[in-house]
């Protein structure tokens, strides 16, 4: 996939001189004062600008938004099967196991990756010993919240669909001051987006990255970016951050020996030569 990019106004003080020079290419290029709106439609409009006319793109990295991935409902907890009722206490569970049998769940995977930041659960409680109480849940190692997730009584099973945060090991804690059996079925998970702004030397620029393990320049105009999960089936895109209609960015994520790595090629469209630049790479999986 190739993308011919146009001049953006990056928040890169290092590139101020280059940006100013590019803006002199045409008297018809006008940039309004103030911070450009982060609306990707501005980029689409800029695509119609004639070669040599500087354009400021408002395309920015996708930020901290997480993406939801649905899975077939799958039981990960049932204390009636394993572990026993939770009585006036708390217990830690794992959402990312290869088998959930130890937690009373499926004897196999539910396809929740270890990079998940939270999981969507149908979390339920079955009162024991006539208890009327509640369940709280949070990412293990973080502060206990004030709010409850499920309120239960002796009338029968009660369940709520909740978003449960997990820690870096996929763990979460459930607590009750009462007594109840707990069950939980996972229906999906959330993951961070995959993107990076890369500088000419191959490093991540100004910490603008998500899900990136490492990046490097292999040779002139050739870069590798390694992410924290398999990206072979992701849709990849590359954008030149700096100059107007001068470079083509090609992102290859299908032929690397490492399924977590993409190779990025930068080519000057005027000369056909490989060259280094600041660029932005993103993946949609």
Short mmCIF file of C-alpha atoms in Angstrom, two decimals:
data_model
loop_
_atom_site.label_atom_id
_atom_site.label_comp_id
_atom_site.label_asym_id
_atom_site.label_seq_id
_atom_site.Cartn_x
_atom_site.Cartn_y
_atom_site.Cartn_z
CA UNK A 1 0.00 0.00 0.00
CA UNK A 2 1.41 3.40 -0.98
CA UNK A 3 0.53 6.83 0.25
CA UNK A 4 1.78 10.10 -1.27
CA UNK A 5 1.65 12.62 1.52
CA UNK A 6 1.49 16.40 1.79
CA UNK A 7 2.97 18.91 4.15
CA UNK A 8 1.47 18.76 7.60
CA UNK A 9 1.90 21.22 10.39
CA UNK A 10 3.52 18.86 12.92
CA UNK A 11 4.16 19.81 16.50
CA UNK A 12 7.82 19.36 15.74
CA UNK A 13 9.91 22.34 16.72
CA UNK A 14 12.84 20.59 15.15
CA UNK A 15 11.21 20.88 11.73
CA UNK A 16 10.08 24.52 11.90
CA UNK A 17 12.70 25.68 9.40
CA UNK A 18 11.80 22.98 6.87
CA UNK A 19 8.12 23.81 7.19
CA UNK A 20 8.75 27.52 6.65
CA UNK A 21 10.77 26.80 3.52
CA UNK A 22 8.05 24.57 2.11
CA UNK A 23 5.42 27.25 2.67
CA UNK A 24 7.29 29.62 0.34
CA UNK A 25 6.79 27.25 -2.60
CA UNK A 26 3.54 28.97 -3.52
CA UNK A 27 1.95 32.33 -2.88
CA UNK A 28 -1.40 30.58 -2.96
CA UNK A 29 -0.69 28.60 0.18
CA UNK A 30 -2.30 30.20 3.19
CA UNK A 31 -2.25 28.81 6.69
CA UNK A 32 -4.69 30.15 9.24
CA UNK A 33 -3.34 30.99 12.67
CA UNK A 34 -4.11 28.72 15.59
CA UNK A 35 -4.06 24.97 16.15
CA UNK A 36 -5.58 22.97 13.28
CA UNK A 37 -8.63 20.87 14.08
CA UNK A 38 -7.89 17.15 14.41
CA UNK A 39 -10.45 16.35 11.74
CA UNK A 40 -9.20 13.80 9.17
CA UNK A 41 -11.51 15.36 6.55
CA UNK A 42 -9.02 18.24 6.32
CA UNK A 43 -6.52 15.75 4.89
CA UNK A 44 -8.95 14.68 2.20
CA UNK A 45 -9.44 18.29 1.14
CA UNK A 46 -5.68 18.80 1.06
CA UNK A 47 -5.37 15.92 -1.38
CA UNK A 48 -6.67 18.15 -4.14
CA UNK A 49 -3.92 20.74 -3.79
CA UNK A 50 -1.73 21.05 -6.89
CA UNK A 51 1.92 19.97 -6.70
CA UNK A 52 4.12 22.69 -5.29
CA UNK A 53 1.35 24.20 -3.18
CA UNK A 54 2.00 23.68 0.51
CA UNK A 55 -0.88 22.13 2.42
CA UNK A 56 -1.37 21.72 6.14
CA UNK A 57 -2.95 18.39 7.07
CA UNK A 58 -4.96 18.00 10.26
CA UNK A 59 -4.40 14.25 10.38
CA UNK A 60 -3.09 13.36 13.81
CA UNK A 61 -2.30 10.04 15.52
CA UNK A 62 -5.44 8.34 16.87
CA UNK A 63 -4.52 9.09 20.46
CA UNK A 64 -5.53 6.87 23.35
CA UNK A 65 -8.77 5.46 21.95
CA UNK A 66 -9.07 1.73 22.47
CA UNK A 67 -10.68 -0.74 20.08
CA UNK A 68 -13.28 -3.35 21.02
CA UNK A 69 -12.93 -6.88 19.64
CA UNK A 70 -15.90 -9.20 20.11
CA UNK A 71 -15.47 -12.91 20.84
CA UNK A 72 -17.97 -15.75 21.08
CA UNK A 73 -19.35 -15.79 24.66
CA UNK A 74 -17.04 -17.97 26.71
CA UNK A 75 -17.07 -18.90 30.40
CA UNK A 76 -13.93 -17.91 32.26
CA UNK A 77 -15.15 -18.17 35.89
CA UNK A 78 -17.56 -20.42 37.80
CA UNK A 79 -16.77 -20.84 41.48
CA UNK A 80 -19.40 -23.59 41.74
CA UNK A 81 -17.08 -25.71 39.60
CA UNK A 82 -13.72 -24.64 41.03
CA UNK A 83 -12.58 -22.45 43.90
CA UNK A 84 -15.72 -22.34 46.00
CA UNK A 85 -17.91 -19.42 47.04
CA UNK A 86 -16.39 -16.06 47.82
CA UNK A 87 -17.15 -15.22 51.45
CA UNK A 88 -16.39 -11.76 52.88
CA UNK A 89 -13.24 -11.44 50.83
CA UNK A 90 -11.64 -10.96 47.44
CA UNK A 91 -10.11 -13.19 44.78
CA UNK A 92 -7.88 -12.60 41.76
CA UNK A 93 -8.80 -14.03 38.36
CA UNK A 94 -7.03 -14.09 34.99
CA UNK A 95 -8.80 -13.12 31.76
CA UNK A 96 -6.03 -14.33 29.42
CA UNK A 97 -5.44 -17.97 30.32
CA UNK A 98 -4.87 -20.77 27.82
CA UNK A 99 -7.36 -22.81 29.87
CA UNK A 100 -9.90 -21.46 32.36
CA UNK A 101 -10.55 -24.83 34.05
CA UNK A 102 -8.66 -23.72 37.16
CA UNK A 103 -11.24 -20.91 37.54
CA UNK A 104 -14.18 -23.21 36.80
CA UNK A 105 -14.44 -22.02 33.21
CA UNK A 106 -13.79 -23.48 29.78
CA UNK A 107 -11.05 -26.09 29.53
CA UNK A 108 -9.44 -24.16 26.70
CA UNK A 109 -8.82 -20.67 25.37
CA UNK A 110 -11.38 -17.89 24.98
CA UNK A 111 -9.02 -16.00 22.62
CA UNK A 112 -8.33 -13.05 24.92
CA UNK A 113 -4.81 -11.74 24.14
CA UNK A 114 -2.35 -10.68 26.81
CA UNK A 115 -2.34 -7.15 25.37
CA UNK A 116 -6.00 -6.60 26.33
CA UNK A 117 -6.54 -3.57 28.57
CA UNK A 118 -10.02 -4.60 29.70
CA UNK A 119 -12.63 -7.26 29.01
CA UNK A 120 -16.39 -7.21 28.58
CA UNK A 121 -17.94 -9.65 31.04
CA UNK A 122 -21.37 -10.93 31.88
CA UNK A 123 -20.54 -11.02 35.59
CA UNK A 124 -22.94 -12.78 37.93
CA UNK A 125 -23.46 -13.73 41.56
CA UNK A 126 -25.52 -16.42 43.28
CA UNK A 127 -26.18 -15.58 46.92
CA UNK A 128 -25.02 -17.99 49.60
CA UNK A 129 -26.30 -18.29 53.16
CA UNK A 130 -29.09 -15.76 52.54
CA UNK A 131 -26.60 -12.97 51.82
CA UNK A 132 -27.70 -9.64 50.33
CA UNK A 133 -24.61 -7.79 49.15
CA UNK A 134 -22.62 -6.68 46.10
CA UNK A 135 -19.58 -7.40 43.94
CA UNK A 136 -16.83 -4.95 43.12
CA UNK A 137 -14.16 -5.49 40.49
CA UNK A 138 -10.96 -3.76 39.38
CA UNK A 139 -7.61 -4.34 37.69
CA UNK A 140 -5.40 -6.20 40.13
CA UNK A 141 -2.86 -3.90 41.72
CA UNK A 142 -4.93 -0.74 41.28
CA UNK A 143 -7.18 1.04 43.76
CA UNK A 144 -10.47 -0.56 44.77
CA UNK A 145 -13.40 1.44 43.35
CA UNK A 146 -16.31 2.74 45.41
CA UNK A 147 -18.98 1.59 42.96
CA UNK A 148 -20.32 -1.94 42.77
CA UNK A 149 -20.78 -3.97 39.59
CA UNK A 150 -23.42 -6.46 40.72
CA UNK A 151 -25.92 -6.27 43.59
CA UNK A 152 -27.34 -9.62 44.67
CA UNK A 153 -29.83 -11.14 47.12
CA UNK A 154 -31.20 -14.61 47.93
CA UNK A 155 -33.89 -14.44 45.21
CA UNK A 156 -31.67 -16.07 42.56
CA UNK A 157 -28.74 -15.48 40.18
CA UNK A 158 -28.09 -11.84 39.22
CA UNK A 159 -25.76 -10.74 36.40
CA UNK A 160 -24.66 -7.51 34.73
CA UNK A 161 -22.71 -6.86 31.54
CA UNK A 162 -19.65 -4.92 32.73
CA UNK A 163 -16.34 -3.64 31.41
CA UNK A 164 -13.63 -5.03 33.65
CA UNK A 165 -10.16 -3.45 33.49
CA UNK A 166 -7.20 -5.82 33.74
CA UNK A 167 -3.57 -5.26 34.63
CA UNK A 168 -0.56 -5.93 32.42
CA UNK A 169 -0.82 -9.64 33.22
CA UNK A 170 -4.53 -9.85 32.36
CA UNK A 171 -5.63 -10.09 36.00
CA UNK A 172 -8.56 -8.55 37.83
CA UNK A 173 -9.86 -8.76 41.40
CA UNK A 174 -13.44 -9.40 42.54
CA UNK A 175 -14.57 -8.63 46.08
CA UNK A 176 -17.72 -9.02 48.16
CA UNK A 177 -18.44 -8.26 51.83
CA UNK A 178 -21.16 -10.91 51.63
CA UNK A 179 -21.19 -14.50 50.39
CA UNK A 180 -21.78 -15.67 46.82
CA UNK A 181 -20.75 -17.97 44.04
CA UNK A 182 -19.38 -16.01 41.07
CA UNK A 183 -19.63 -16.75 37.37
CA UNK A 184 -18.41 -14.75 34.37
CA UNK A 185 -18.67 -15.10 30.59
CA UNK A 186 -16.38 -13.00 28.41
CA UNK A 187 -17.89 -11.41 25.29
CA UNK A 188 -14.98 -9.29 24.06
CA UNK A 189 -11.91 -7.28 24.92
CA UNK A 190 -10.34 -3.85 24.38
CA UNK A 191 -6.88 -3.17 22.95
CA UNK A 192 -4.85 -0.03 22.33
CA UNK A 193 -4.41 1.25 18.75
CA UNK A 194 -1.22 0.56 16.80
CA UNK A 195 0.65 3.59 15.43
CA UNK A 196 3.97 5.42 15.55
CA UNK A 197 5.61 8.64 14.41
CA UNK A 198 9.13 7.72 13.28
CA UNK A 199 12.08 10.10 12.90
CA UNK A 200 14.67 9.84 10.08
CA UNK A 201 17.11 7.95 12.32
CA UNK A 202 14.54 5.24 12.98
CA UNK A 203 13.50 6.07 16.53
CA UNK A 204 10.03 6.95 17.77
CA UNK A 205 9.59 10.71 17.60
CA UNK A 206 8.54 12.52 20.78
CA UNK A 207 7.01 9.38 22.34
CA UNK A 208 4.23 9.45 19.73
CA UNK A 209 3.45 5.75 19.56
CA UNK A 210 1.07 3.08 20.81
CA UNK A 211 1.71 -0.65 20.93
CA UNK A 212 5.28 -0.25 19.65
CA UNK A 213 8.02 -2.52 21.01
CA UNK A 214 10.90 -1.19 18.90
CA UNK A 215 11.77 0.69 15.71
CA UNK A 216 14.94 1.04 13.65
CA UNK A 217 16.34 2.21 10.32
CA UNK A 218 17.70 -0.73 8.30
CA UNK A 219 19.19 1.35 5.49
CA UNK A 220 18.47 4.59 3.65
CA UNK A 221 14.70 4.87 3.33
CA UNK A 222 14.03 1.46 4.89
CA UNK A 223 12.63 1.13 8.42
CA UNK A 224 11.25 -1.62 10.64
CA UNK A 225 8.64 -1.11 13.35
CA UNK A 226 7.81 -3.95 15.73
CA UNK A 227 4.47 -3.98 17.56
CA UNK A 228 3.28 -5.91 20.60
CA UNK A 229 1.09 -8.32 18.64
CA UNK A 230 0.69 -10.09 15.30
CA UNK A 231 -0.02 -7.53 12.55
CA UNK A 232 0.12 -9.77 9.47
CA UNK A 233 -3.61 -9.44 8.83
CA UNK A 234 -3.85 -5.75 9.70
CA UNK A 235 -4.42 -2.97 7.17
CA UNK A 236 -1.30 -0.80 7.18
CA UNK A 237 -0.90 2.83 6.10
CA UNK A 238 2.05 5.23 5.98
CA UNK A 239 2.06 9.02 5.76
CA UNK A 240 4.96 11.41 5.11
CA UNK A 241 4.80 14.07 7.80
CA UNK A 242 6.80 16.81 6.09
CA UNK A 243 6.94 17.61 2.39
CA UNK A 244 4.29 18.25 -0.25
CA UNK A 245 3.83 15.56 -2.95
CA UNK A 246 7.46 14.46 -2.81
CA UNK A 247 7.56 11.03 -1.16
CA UNK A 248 5.81 7.72 -1.34
CA UNK A 249 5.52 5.68 1.87
CA UNK A 250 4.97 1.94 1.44
CA UNK A 251 4.22 -0.29 4.43
CA UNK A 252 4.79 -4.04 4.09
CA UNK A 253 3.36 -6.20 6.87
CA UNK A 254 3.04 -9.52 5.04
CA UNK A 255 6.56 -10.75 4.35
CA UNK A 256 8.52 -10.24 7.54
CA UNK A 257 10.06 -13.17 9.40
CA UNK A 258 8.46 -11.68 12.51
CA UNK A 259 4.63 -11.42 12.32
CA UNK A 260 4.75 -8.47 14.74
CA UNK A 261 6.98 -6.37 12.46
CA UNK A 262 6.27 -4.10 9.50
CA UNK A 263 8.83 -2.79 7.02
CA UNK A 264 8.42 0.77 5.76
CA UNK A 265 9.96 1.99 2.49
CA UNK A 266 10.37 5.70 1.68
CA UNK A 267 10.93 6.75 -1.95
CA UNK A 268 11.33 10.19 -3.50
CA UNK A 269 8.68 10.29 -6.23
CA UNK A 270 10.66 12.79 -8.30
CA UNK A 271 13.97 10.91 -8.40
CA UNK A 272 12.91 7.37 -7.50
CA UNK A 273 15.66 7.25 -4.88
CA UNK A 274 15.22 5.93 -1.35
CA UNK A 275 15.56 8.58 1.32
CA UNK A 276 14.95 9.21 5.00
CA UNK A 277 12.10 11.26 6.45
CA UNK A 278 9.74 11.73 9.34
CA UNK A 279 6.67 9.57 8.78
CA UNK A 280 3.63 8.19 10.51
CA UNK A 281 2.60 4.51 10.30
CA UNK A 282 -0.68 3.07 11.55
CA UNK A 283 -2.40 -0.31 11.49
CA UNK A 284 -6.06 -1.27 11.65
CA UNK A 285 -6.63 -4.86 12.73
#
